[in-house]
Coordinates of C-alpha atoms and ligand atoms in Angstrom, one line a residue:
X55 CA -56.2 -68.6 -28.8
X56 CA -57.0 -71.8 -28.7
X57 CA -55.0 -75.2 -27.9
X58 CA -54.0 -75.7 -32.3
X59 CA -52.9 -72.5 -32.6
X60 CA -49.3 -71.7 -32.9
X61 CA -47.9 -68.3 -31.8
X62 CA -45.0 -66.9 -34.0
X63 CA -43.0 -64.9 -32.0
X64 CA -40.9 -63.3 -34.4
X65 CA -37.2 -62.3 -32.5
X66 CA -35.7 -60.1 -36.1
X67 CA -35.5 -56.7 -34.1
X68 CA -33.6 -58.5 -31.5
X69 CA -31.9 -61.5 -31.7
X70 CA -31.1 -60.2 -35.6
X71 CA -30.4 -57.1 -34.6
X72 CA -27.8 -57.7 -32.4
X73 CA -25.6 -59.6 -35.1
X74 CA -25.8 -57.5 -37.5
X75 CA -21.6 -55.7 -38.0
X76 CA -24.3 -52.1 -38.6
X77 CA -26.8 -51.7 -36.2
X78 CA -30.6 -50.3 -38.1
X79 CA -31.6 -47.1 -37.4
X80 CA -35.3 -46.5 -36.4
X81 CA -36.1 -46.2 -39.5
X82 CA -35.6 -49.1 -41.3
X83 CA -36.7 -51.0 -38.1
X84 CA -40.5 -49.1 -38.8
X85 CA -40.1 -49.8 -42.2
X86 CA -39.3 -53.8 -41.3
X87 CA -41.5 -53.7 -38.0
X88 CA -44.3 -52.7 -41.0
X89 CA -43.2 -56.1 -43.2
X90 CA -43.6 -57.7 -39.8
X91 CA -47.0 -56.9 -38.9
X92 CA -48.3 -57.4 -42.3
X93 CA -47.3 -60.8 -42.3
X94 CA -48.8 -62.0 -40.0
X95 CA -46.9 -61.8 -36.6
X96 CA -48.7 -62.6 -33.6
X97 CA -45.6 -61.2 -31.5
X98 CA -42.4 -59.1 -32.5
X99 CA -39.6 -58.6 -30.3
X100 CA -37.8 -55.3 -31.0
X101 CA -35.0 -54.5 -28.7
X102 CA -33.0 -54.3 -25.3
X103 CA -33.6 -50.9 -24.2
X104 CA -31.6 -50.8 -21.5
X105 CA -29.2 -50.9 -23.5
X106 CA -28.8 -47.8 -25.7
X107 CA -31.0 -45.1 -26.2
X108 CA -31.2 -45.4 -29.7
X109 CA -32.8 -48.6 -28.8
X110 CA -34.5 -47.4 -26.0
X111 CA -35.9 -44.7 -29.1
X112 CA -36.8 -47.4 -31.2
X113 CA -38.8 -49.5 -29.3
X114 CA -40.4 -46.7 -28.6
X115 CA -41.1 -45.3 -32.3
X116 CA -42.5 -49.3 -33.0
X117 CA -44.5 -49.7 -29.7
X118 CA -46.3 -46.9 -31.3
X119 CA -47.3 -47.8 -34.4
X120 CA -48.1 -51.3 -34.2
X121 CA -51.4 -52.1 -33.7
X122 CA -52.1 -55.5 -34.9
X123 CA -48.9 -58.1 -33.4
X124 CA -47.6 -57.5 -29.8
X125 CA -44.7 -55.7 -29.4
X126 CA -42.4 -57.0 -26.4
X127 CA -38.7 -55.8 -25.5
X128 CA -36.0 -57.4 -23.7
X129 CA -34.8 -57.3 -20.2
X130 CA -32.3 -58.9 -17.5
X131 CA -33.6 -60.5 -15.0
X132 CA -32.6 -56.7 -13.4
X133 CA -34.6 -54.3 -12.1
X134 CA -33.5 -51.3 -13.8
X135 CA -34.0 -52.8 -17.3
X136 CA -37.7 -54.0 -16.6
X137 CA -38.1 -50.5 -15.6
X138 CA -36.6 -49.3 -18.9
X139 CA -38.4 -51.2 -21.2
X140 CA -41.5 -50.6 -19.8
X141 CA -40.6 -46.8 -20.3
X142 CA -39.9 -47.5 -24.0
X143 CA -43.8 -50.3 -24.2
X144 CA -45.9 -48.0 -22.3
X145 CA -46.8 -45.8 -25.1
X146 CA -48.5 -49.0 -26.8
X147 CA -52.0 -49.7 -26.1
X148 CA -51.0 -54.0 -24.9
X149 CA -47.3 -55.4 -24.1
X150 CA -44.4 -58.1 -23.1
X151 CA -42.4 -57.8 -21.5
X152 CA -39.7 -60.7 -21.4
X153 CA -37.1 -60.6 -18.9
X154 CA -34.3 -64.1 -18.6
X155 CA -31.6 -65.1 -16.9
X156 CA -29.3 -67.6 -17.8
X157 CA -29.9 -71.5 -15.9
X158 CA -26.9 -73.4 -16.8
X159 CA -24.4 -74.2 -14.7
X160 CA -22.0 -73.4 -17.0
X161 CA -23.4 -69.6 -17.4
X162 CA -24.5 -69.9 -13.0
X163 CA -21.1 -70.2 -12.7
X164 CA -18.4 -68.8 -14.3
X165 CA -21.1 -66.4 -16.1
X166 CA -23.4 -64.9 -13.8
X167 CA -20.7 -66.3 -10.6
X168 CA -23.9 -67.4 -8.4
X169 CA -25.5 -70.9 -6.6
X170 CA -29.1 -71.7 -8.9
X171 CA -30.7 -70.9 -5.8
X172 CA -30.1 -67.2 -6.3
X173 CA -30.7 -66.9 -9.8
X174 CA -33.9 -69.1 -9.2
X175 CA -34.7 -66.2 -6.1
X176 CA -33.4 -63.6 -9.4
X177 CA -36.1 -64.9 -11.9
X178 CA -39.3 -64.8 -9.0
X179 CA -38.4 -61.6 -8.4
X180 CA -38.2 -60.1 -12.3
X181 CA -41.0 -61.8 -13.5
X182 CA -43.1 -60.2 -11.0
X183 CA -41.2 -56.7 -11.4
X184 CA -42.3 -57.3 -15.0
X185 CA -45.9 -58.1 -13.6
X186 CA -47.1 -54.9 -12.2
X187 CA -47.1 -52.8 -15.0
X188 CA -48.7 -56.1 -18.1
X189 CA -50.0 -59.6 -17.2
X190 CA -47.8 -60.2 -20.7
X191 CA -44.6 -61.2 -19.4
X192 CA -42.2 -64.3 -20.9
X193 CA -39.8 -65.8 -18.8
X194 CA -36.6 -67.2 -20.5
X195 CA -33.8 -70.1 -19.0
X196 CA -30.5 -68.8 -20.7
X197 CA -28.5 -72.1 -22.1
X198 CA -31.7 -73.8 -21.2
X199 CA -30.8 -77.0 -23.8
X200 CA -27.0 -77.2 -21.5
X201 CA -29.7 -76.9 -18.4
X202 CA -30.8 -80.4 -16.3
X203 CA -34.0 -81.2 -17.1
X204 CA -34.2 -81.0 -12.8
X205 CA -33.5 -76.8 -12.4
X206 CA -35.3 -75.8 -16.5
X207 CA -38.6 -77.9 -14.1
X208 CA -37.3 -75.8 -10.7
X209 CA -37.4 -72.1 -12.3
X210 CA -39.9 -73.1 -14.7
X211 CA -42.5 -73.3 -12.2
X212 CA -40.6 -70.5 -9.6
X213 CA -41.6 -68.0 -12.8
X214 CA -45.0 -69.5 -13.6
X215 CA -45.8 -69.2 -9.2
X216 CA -44.8 -65.8 -9.9
X217 CA -46.8 -64.1 -13.1
X218 CA -44.8 -65.3 -16.4
X219 CA -47.4 -66.0 -19.0
X220 CA -44.6 -67.8 -21.6
X221 CA -42.6 -69.8 -20.4
X222 CA -39.1 -70.2 -23.0
X223 CA -36.9 -72.4 -23.2
X224 CA -33.9 -71.6 -25.1
X225 CA -31.0 -73.8 -26.6
X226 CA -29.3 -70.2 -27.0
X227 CA -26.2 -72.6 -28.3
X228 CA -28.1 -74.9 -31.3
X229 CA -26.7 -77.1 -29.0
X230 CA -29.3 -80.4 -28.4
X231 CA -30.3 -83.1 -31.5
X232 CA -34.1 -83.1 -32.8
X233 CA -35.2 -85.6 -30.0
X234 CA -33.2 -84.7 -27.0
X235 CA -34.9 -81.1 -27.3
X236 CA -38.1 -82.5 -28.0
X237 CA -38.1 -84.3 -24.7
X238 CA -37.0 -81.5 -22.9
X239 CA -40.6 -80.0 -23.5
X240 CA -42.5 -83.2 -22.9
X241 CA -40.7 -83.2 -19.4
X242 CA -41.3 -79.6 -18.9
X243 CA -44.8 -80.2 -19.7
X244 CA -45.8 -84.2 -18.1
X245 CA -43.0 -82.8 -13.9
X246 CA -44.3 -78.7 -14.3
X247 CA -47.4 -79.2 -11.6
X248 CA -47.9 -75.1 -13.2
X249 CA -47.8 -75.4 -16.6
X250 CA -51.1 -74.8 -17.6
X251 CA -50.7 -71.7 -16.3
X252 CA -48.2 -70.6 -18.9
X253 CA -47.8 -71.2 -23.0
X254 CA -43.8 -73.0 -23.2
X255 CA -42.3 -71.8 -25.9
X256 CA -39.2 -72.1 -27.5
X257 CA -36.0 -70.5 -29.5
X258 CA -33.5 -72.9 -30.9
X259 CA -30.8 -71.5 -32.2
X260 CA -28.8 -73.4 -35.8
X261 CA -25.3 -73.7 -34.6
X262 CA -25.6 -77.2 -35.9
X263 CA -28.1 -76.5 -38.5
X264 CA -31.3 -78.2 -36.1
X265 CA -33.1 -74.8 -34.7
X266 CA -35.9 -75.9 -37.6
X267 CA -36.0 -79.1 -36.5
X268 CA -35.7 -79.2 -32.6
X269 CA -38.5 -76.3 -32.6
X270 CA -40.8 -78.5 -35.0
X271 CA -40.0 -81.5 -32.6
X272 CA -41.1 -79.5 -29.2
X273 CA -43.7 -78.3 -31.0
X274 CA -45.3 -81.8 -32.3
X275 CA -44.1 -82.2 -28.4
X276 CA -46.5 -79.8 -27.3
X277 CA -45.1 -76.4 -27.2
X278 CA -47.6 -73.7 -28.5
X279 CA -45.3 -70.6 -29.5
X280 CA -42.1 -71.0 -32.2
X281 CA -39.6 -67.7 -31.1
X282 CA -37.5 -66.6 -35.0
X283 CA -36.5 -64.3 -37.5
X284 CA -36.5 -64.0 -40.6
X285 CA -34.1 -65.7 -43.3
X286 CA -33.0 -66.8 -39.1
X287 CA -30.8 -64.2 -38.5
X288 CA -29.0 -64.4 -35.7
X289 CA -26.8 -64.6 -33.1
X290 CA -23.6 -66.5 -34.9
X291 CA -25.2 -68.9 -36.9
X292 CA -28.6 -67.6 -36.2
X293 CA -31.6 -69.0 -35.2
X294 CA -35.0 -70.2 -36.0
X295 CA -36.7 -68.9 -39.7
X296 CA -39.4 -68.0 -39.3
X297 CA -40.3 -68.9 -43.3
X298 CA -39.7 -72.5 -42.1
X299 CA -41.5 -73.7 -39.7
X300 CA -44.2 -71.3 -41.2
X301 CA -44.4 -73.7 -44.5
X302 CA -43.0 -76.7 -42.9
X303 CA -46.6 -76.2 -40.3
X304 CA -48.5 -75.6 -42.7
X305 CA -47.3 -77.7 -45.9
X306 CA -46.8 -80.5 -43.6
X307 CA -50.8 -80.6 -41.9
X308 CA -50.5 -84.7 -42.6
X309 CA -48.8 -84.4 -39.6
X310 CA -49.3 -81.4 -37.7
X311 CA -52.7 -81.7 -38.1
X312 CA -54.6 -78.7 -38.1
X313 CA -52.2 -76.8 -36.2
X314 CA -51.9 -73.6 -37.2
X315 CA -50.5 -70.2 -37.7
X316 CA -51.6 -66.7 -38.8
X317 CA -48.9 -65.6 -41.4
X318 CA -50.1 -64.5 -44.2
X319 CA -47.3 -66.6 -46.0
X320 CA -48.3 -64.4 -49.3
X321 CA -45.8 -61.6 -48.0
X322 CA -42.9 -64.2 -47.2
X323 CA -40.9 -63.3 -50.1
X324 CA -41.2 -59.3 -50.0
X325 CA -40.6 -59.2 -46.5
X326 CA -37.3 -61.7 -46.9
X327 CA -36.1 -59.2 -50.0
X328 CA -36.9 -56.5 -47.0
X329 CA -34.9 -57.7 -44.1
X330 CA -32.3 -59.0 -46.7
X331 CA -31.4 -56.1 -47.9
X332 CA -32.1 -53.7 -44.8
X333 CA -30.2 -55.6 -42.4
X334 CA -27.4 -56.3 -45.6
X335 CA -28.2 -59.4 -45.3
X336 CA -27.9 -61.8 -48.3
X337 CA -29.1 -64.8 -48.6
X338 CA -27.6 -68.0 -49.3
X339 CA -29.3 -69.2 -53.7
X340 CA -30.3 -72.3 -51.8
X341 CA -32.6 -71.2 -49.0
X342 CA -35.1 -72.7 -47.5
X343 CA -38.1 -71.1 -49.1
X344 CA -36.2 -67.6 -49.5
X345 CA -33.2 -68.9 -52.1
X346 CA -33.2 -67.7 -55.2
X347 CA -32.9 -71.1 -56.0
X348 CA -35.1 -72.4 -54.1
X349 CA -38.3 -73.2 -56.6
X350 CA -35.4 -73.5 -59.5
X351 CA -35.9 -76.6 -61.6
X352 CA -32.4 -77.4 -63.8
X353 CA -32.0 -80.7 -64.8
X354 CA -33.2 -82.2 -67.4
X355 CA -35.0 -85.0 -65.6
X356 CA -36.9 -82.0 -63.0
X357 CA -38.0 -79.5 -65.8
X358 CA -39.7 -83.6 -68.0
X359 CA -41.2 -83.2 -64.6
X360 CA -42.2 -80.3 -63.5
X361 CA -44.2 -80.1 -67.2
X362 CA -46.1 -82.9 -66.9
X363 CA -47.7 -82.1 -63.4
X364 CA -45.5 -79.8 -60.7
X365 CA -46.2 -81.9 -57.6
X366 CA -43.4 -84.7 -59.3
X367 CA -40.7 -81.5 -57.9
X368 CA -42.4 -79.1 -56.1
X369 CA -44.1 -79.5 -52.7
X370 CA -45.0 -76.2 -52.6
X371 CA -46.3 -73.4 -55.5
X372 CA -44.0 -70.4 -55.5
X373 CA -47.1 -68.8 -55.1
X374 CA -48.3 -69.9 -51.4
X375 CA -45.0 -66.9 -50.4
X376 CA -45.9 -64.2 -52.8
X377 CA -43.4 -65.5 -55.9
X378 CA -44.9 -63.6 -59.2
X379 CA -43.6 -65.6 -62.3
X380 CA -44.1 -62.6 -64.5
X381 CA -41.8 -59.8 -65.0
X382 CA -43.5 -56.0 -66.3
X383 CA -41.9 -53.3 -67.3
X384 CA -42.4 -49.6 -67.2
X385 CA -39.7 -47.0 -69.1
X386 CA -40.1 -43.1 -68.1
X387 CA -42.7 -42.6 -70.0
X388 CA -44.7 -44.5 -67.4
X389 CA -45.9 -41.9 -64.9
X390 CA -46.2 -41.8 -61.3
X391 CA -49.8 -43.7 -61.4
X392 CA -48.8 -46.5 -63.2
X393 CA -45.7 -46.8 -60.9
X394 CA -47.5 -46.4 -57.2
X395 CA -49.7 -49.5 -59.1
X396 CA -46.9 -51.4 -60.3
X397 CA -45.1 -51.0 -56.2
X398 CA -48.9 -52.0 -54.9
X399 CA -49.7 -54.9 -57.2
X400 CA -46.4 -56.4 -55.2
X401 CA -47.6 -56.2 -52.3
X402 CA -46.3 -52.7 -51.3
X403 CA -48.6 -49.9 -49.3
X404 CA -48.1 -46.5 -49.2
X405 CA -46.3 -45.8 -46.4
X406 CA -43.7 -48.9 -47.3
X407 CA -41.6 -45.6 -49.6
X408 CA -42.3 -42.2 -50.6
X409 CA -43.9 -42.1 -54.3
X410 CA -42.2 -38.4 -55.2
X411 CA -38.6 -40.0 -53.8
X412 CA -38.9 -43.2 -55.7
X413 CA -41.1 -41.1 -58.7
X414 CA -37.8 -39.7 -59.4
X415 CA -35.0 -42.3 -58.5
X416 CA -37.1 -44.6 -61.2
X417 CA -37.2 -41.4 -64.2
X418 CA -33.3 -41.2 -63.4
X419 CA -33.2 -45.2 -64.4
X420 CA -35.3 -45.8 -66.8
X421 CA -33.4 -42.9 -68.8
X422 CA -30.1 -44.7 -68.5
X423 CA -32.0 -48.2 -68.2
X424 CA -34.6 -48.5 -71.3
X425 CA -37.0 -50.5 -69.1
X426 CA -37.5 -50.2 -65.5
X427 CA -38.9 -54.2 -64.4
X428 CA -40.6 -54.7 -61.2
X429 CA -37.4 -55.6 -59.3
X430 CA -35.1 -52.9 -59.9
X431 CA -38.6 -51.1 -58.5
X432 CA -38.4 -53.0 -55.8
X433 CA -34.4 -52.4 -55.3
X434 CA -34.5 -48.7 -55.8
X435 CA -38.1 -48.5 -53.2
X436 CA -35.6 -50.3 -50.3
X437 CA -33.0 -47.5 -51.8
X438 CA -35.7 -45.4 -50.3
X439 CA -35.8 -46.6 -46.7
X440 CA -32.7 -46.5 -45.9
X441 CA -32.2 -42.8 -47.5
X442 CA -32.7 -40.3 -44.3
X443 CA -34.7 -37.4 -44.9
X444 CA -32.1 -34.5 -44.5
X445 CA -29.1 -35.7 -46.0
X446 CA -26.8 -33.4 -46.1
X447 CA -24.2 -35.2 -48.4
X448 CA -25.4 -34.8 -52.4
X449 CA -23.6 -36.3 -55.4
X450 CA -24.0 -34.2 -57.9
X451 CA -21.8 -36.1 -60.9
X452 CA -19.1 -38.3 -61.0
X453 CA -16.7 -39.5 -63.4
X454 CA -13.8 -41.6 -63.2
X455 CA -10.7 -42.5 -65.8
X456 CA -8.9 -45.9 -66.2
X457 CA -6.0 -45.6 -68.6
X458 CA -3.9 -49.2 -68.6
X459 CA -0.6 -48.6 -67.1
X460 CA -1.2 -45.7 -65.3
X461 CA -3.1 -44.0 -61.8
X462 CA -6.8 -43.7 -62.7
X463 CA -8.3 -40.8 -61.2
X464 CA -11.8 -39.0 -60.2
X465 CA -13.5 -36.4 -60.5
X466 CA -16.7 -36.1 -57.8
X467 CA -18.9 -33.2 -58.0
X468 CA -21.5 -32.9 -54.4
X469 CA -23.4 -30.9 -52.8
X470 CA -22.8 -30.5 -49.0
X471 CA -25.1 -28.3 -46.5
X472 CA -26.7 -26.6 -50.1
X473 CA -22.2 -25.8 -50.8
X474 CA -21.4 -26.6 -54.7
X475 CA -18.1 -28.4 -53.8
X476 CA -15.8 -30.9 -56.5
X477 CA -12.8 -32.6 -56.0
X478 CA -10.4 -34.3 -58.2
X479 CA -8.6 -37.3 -57.2
X480 CA -5.1 -39.2 -59.5
X481 CA -3.3 -42.1 -57.8
X482 CA -5.5 -45.0 -56.4
X483 CA -6.2 -49.2 -57.1
X484 CA -9.2 -47.8 -59.6
X485 CA -11.8 -46.5 -60.1
X486 CA -13.4 -46.3 -57.0
X487 CA -11.2 -45.9 -55.1
X488 CA -10.1 -43.1 -56.9
X489 CA -13.2 -41.8 -55.5
X490 CA -13.1 -42.6 -53.1
X491 CA -10.4 -40.7 -52.3
X492 CA -12.4 -37.7 -53.5
X493 CA -14.9 -38.3 -51.2
X494 CA -13.4 -38.0 -48.0
X495 CA -10.6 -35.7 -49.2
X496 CA -14.1 -32.8 -50.0
X497 CA -15.5 -34.3 -46.2
X498 CA -12.7 -34.8 -44.6
X499 CA -14.0 -37.8 -42.7
X500 CA -11.4 -40.5 -40.9
X501 CA -13.1 -43.9 -41.4
X502 CA -12.3 -47.1 -42.1
X503 CA -13.3 -49.1 -44.3
X504 CA -14.2 -51.9 -43.4
X505 CA -16.7 -54.3 -46.4
X506 CA -17.1 -53.5 -50.1
X507 CA -19.7 -56.1 -51.4
X508 CA -21.3 -55.4 -54.9
X509 CA -24.0 -57.5 -56.0
X510 CA -26.1 -57.6 -59.2
X511 CA -29.7 -56.7 -58.3
X512 CA -31.3 -57.7 -61.7
X513 CA -31.5 -60.3 -64.2
X514 CA -28.8 -60.7 -67.5
X515 CA -26.5 -57.9 -68.4
X516 CA -29.5 -55.0 -67.9
X517 CA -28.9 -55.7 -63.9
X518 CA -28.4 -52.8 -61.7
X519 CA -25.0 -52.8 -59.4
X520 CA -25.8 -52.6 -55.9
X521 CA -22.5 -51.8 -53.6
X522 CA -23.4 -52.1 -49.6
X523 CA -20.2 -50.9 -47.4
X524 CA -19.7 -51.2 -44.1
X525 CA -17.7 -48.4 -42.0
X526 CA -16.2 -47.3 -38.6
X527 CA -15.4 -44.0 -37.6
X528 CA -14.6 -43.5 -34.1
X529 CA -15.3 -46.7 -32.6
X530 CA -19.3 -46.9 -34.9
X531 CA -20.2 -48.7 -38.1
X532 CA -22.5 -47.3 -40.2
X533 CA -24.4 -49.3 -42.6
X534 CA -24.5 -48.1 -46.8
X535 CA -26.0 -49.2 -50.0
X536 CA -25.7 -47.5 -53.2
X537 CA -27.8 -48.7 -56.7
X538 CA -27.1 -47.4 -60.0
X539 CA -26.8 -48.5 -63.7
X540 CA -22.6 -48.3 -62.9
X541 CA -20.9 -50.5 -60.4
X542 CA -18.6 -45.9 -59.6
X543 CA -21.9 -44.6 -59.3
X544 CA -22.8 -46.9 -56.7
X545 CA -20.4 -46.9 -54.8
X546 CA -20.4 -43.3 -54.4
X547 CA -24.0 -43.9 -53.0
X548 CA -22.9 -46.7 -50.9
X549 CA -19.9 -44.4 -49.1
X550 CA -22.4 -40.7 -49.2
X551 CA -25.0 -43.3 -47.9
X552 CA -22.6 -43.9 -44.9
X553 CA -21.4 -40.5 -44.1
X554 CA -24.8 -39.0 -44.2
X555 CA -26.0 -41.7 -40.8
X556 CA -22.5 -40.4 -39.3
X557 CA -23.7 -37.4 -39.2
X558 CA -26.9 -37.6 -38.5
X559 CA -25.7 -39.8 -35.4
X560 CA -22.9 -36.7 -34.5
X561 CA -26.6 -34.8 -34.8
X562 CA -28.1 -36.2 -33.2
X563 CA -24.6 -36.7 -30.0
X564 CA -24.8 -32.7 -30.7
X565 CA -28.2 -32.4 -29.2
X566 CA -27.7 -35.0 -26.2
X567 CA -25.3 -32.7 -25.4
X568 CA -27.3 -29.7 -25.5
X569 CA -29.6 -31.4 -22.9
Ligands
LIG729 O1 -30.4 -67.2 -27.1 C1 -31.0 -67.0 -26.1 O2 -30.9 -67.4 -25.0 C2 -31.7 -65.4 -25.9 C3 -33.3 -65.0 -24.8 C4 -32.5 -63.8 -24.4 C5 -33.9 -65.8 -25.4 O3 -31.9 -64.9 -27.0
LIG730 ZN1 -30.8 -66.1 -29.1

């Protein structure tokens, strides 16, 4: 690692995931981890194993499968957290433990109810304990952005003496302005005597919209690791967006002179779409780098300039982030090999999706829609990634009716554990409501629909309707997604998807109680 390398520490699956309305399944987290590995992140923080058995299992599964990025897990500065993190990670050849404690006066007094001397002792103890399991230990001073710089320097020096190899200076609540944050990093470099023994990391939240600017100013002042997430997802207003810092460093080499990341930028668009889809976190159209408008030119003057010379209005090319202009299409006559080729062309590897299932879904769609475009195929593949392997509930037939002035009605036929059941429902607020009522009468599940979101996937009148819903059942939240040419069917599929997730969680709970 040279002093010009910027380490990209991705925390989509930890800081990003903890802010979602419904948590990801192990399968979804693994898909994202594979995509991050292909993107070339140096370190991926994938969970907080002590927080739940689900988190433990996903950290362990990812640690087992990821080979080209260092896998990391979070722990408070508490023995049990560190031991459980190490237990989850030990299947990996090498791993990082990230331990943290709050250092601002506000957090130390109001939250931890301790004094700063105790906090320093806890940090030293935690780092030493983590070092018993791995020689790659990161220490973070939570809320460093609001911690006096003397205290930051004191705890950072102590953590390095105890064995921390990376020291992270988080702006936990996104409070700092770039000049101020840059000077904290400069002070740490100038005042901590053993700083040459550790990498300085930055972790910025975006509460004031400064996360990217703060991270880059920190790099200008000597930080060499940036903690970030895909699409900037994370607590509250989110974290530094990976795609923004990476593309800024690449595009402004005149300022970042020779500094570089290991990121394969051509993967950015794909991983951004995947994270948005699996996390049920839409991307705002004008989002830098990955928004749908990020490379669109609307005004006549701009379009004229672009035709004459692209550099007039384009500071980076869409191809650099893996965007393709040409939109290839398939029809019901296209074979499995054609579908596989198209997936390969879009950058998907075979372990990203199940070709048999994708091909079935493709034929079903091609029958209804005629032409299936690459973006339709991609949407189907994302849905496939979110389906469980043994779904108890399957949709067979659905019909719905609205006659103006009369209540809506629906007929739904499903297979539940292999048994075919039909149900009519009348009197809903509309066809979607009537369909939901019919499904819930069949399953007799008591659940609340917290969120219903309909998006057009694809282009123009031919676009598919995607429905994302979040439901609550017995205090837990589940995400369901459905994609179809008509929105009543998408809605039914989304609810059935969420119900299958509930069934799976019940099965896991039953298995645990039998142990
Ligand atoms: O924002 C924060 O301070 C964190 C720490 C755990 C690094 O997420
Ligand atoms: Zn954070």
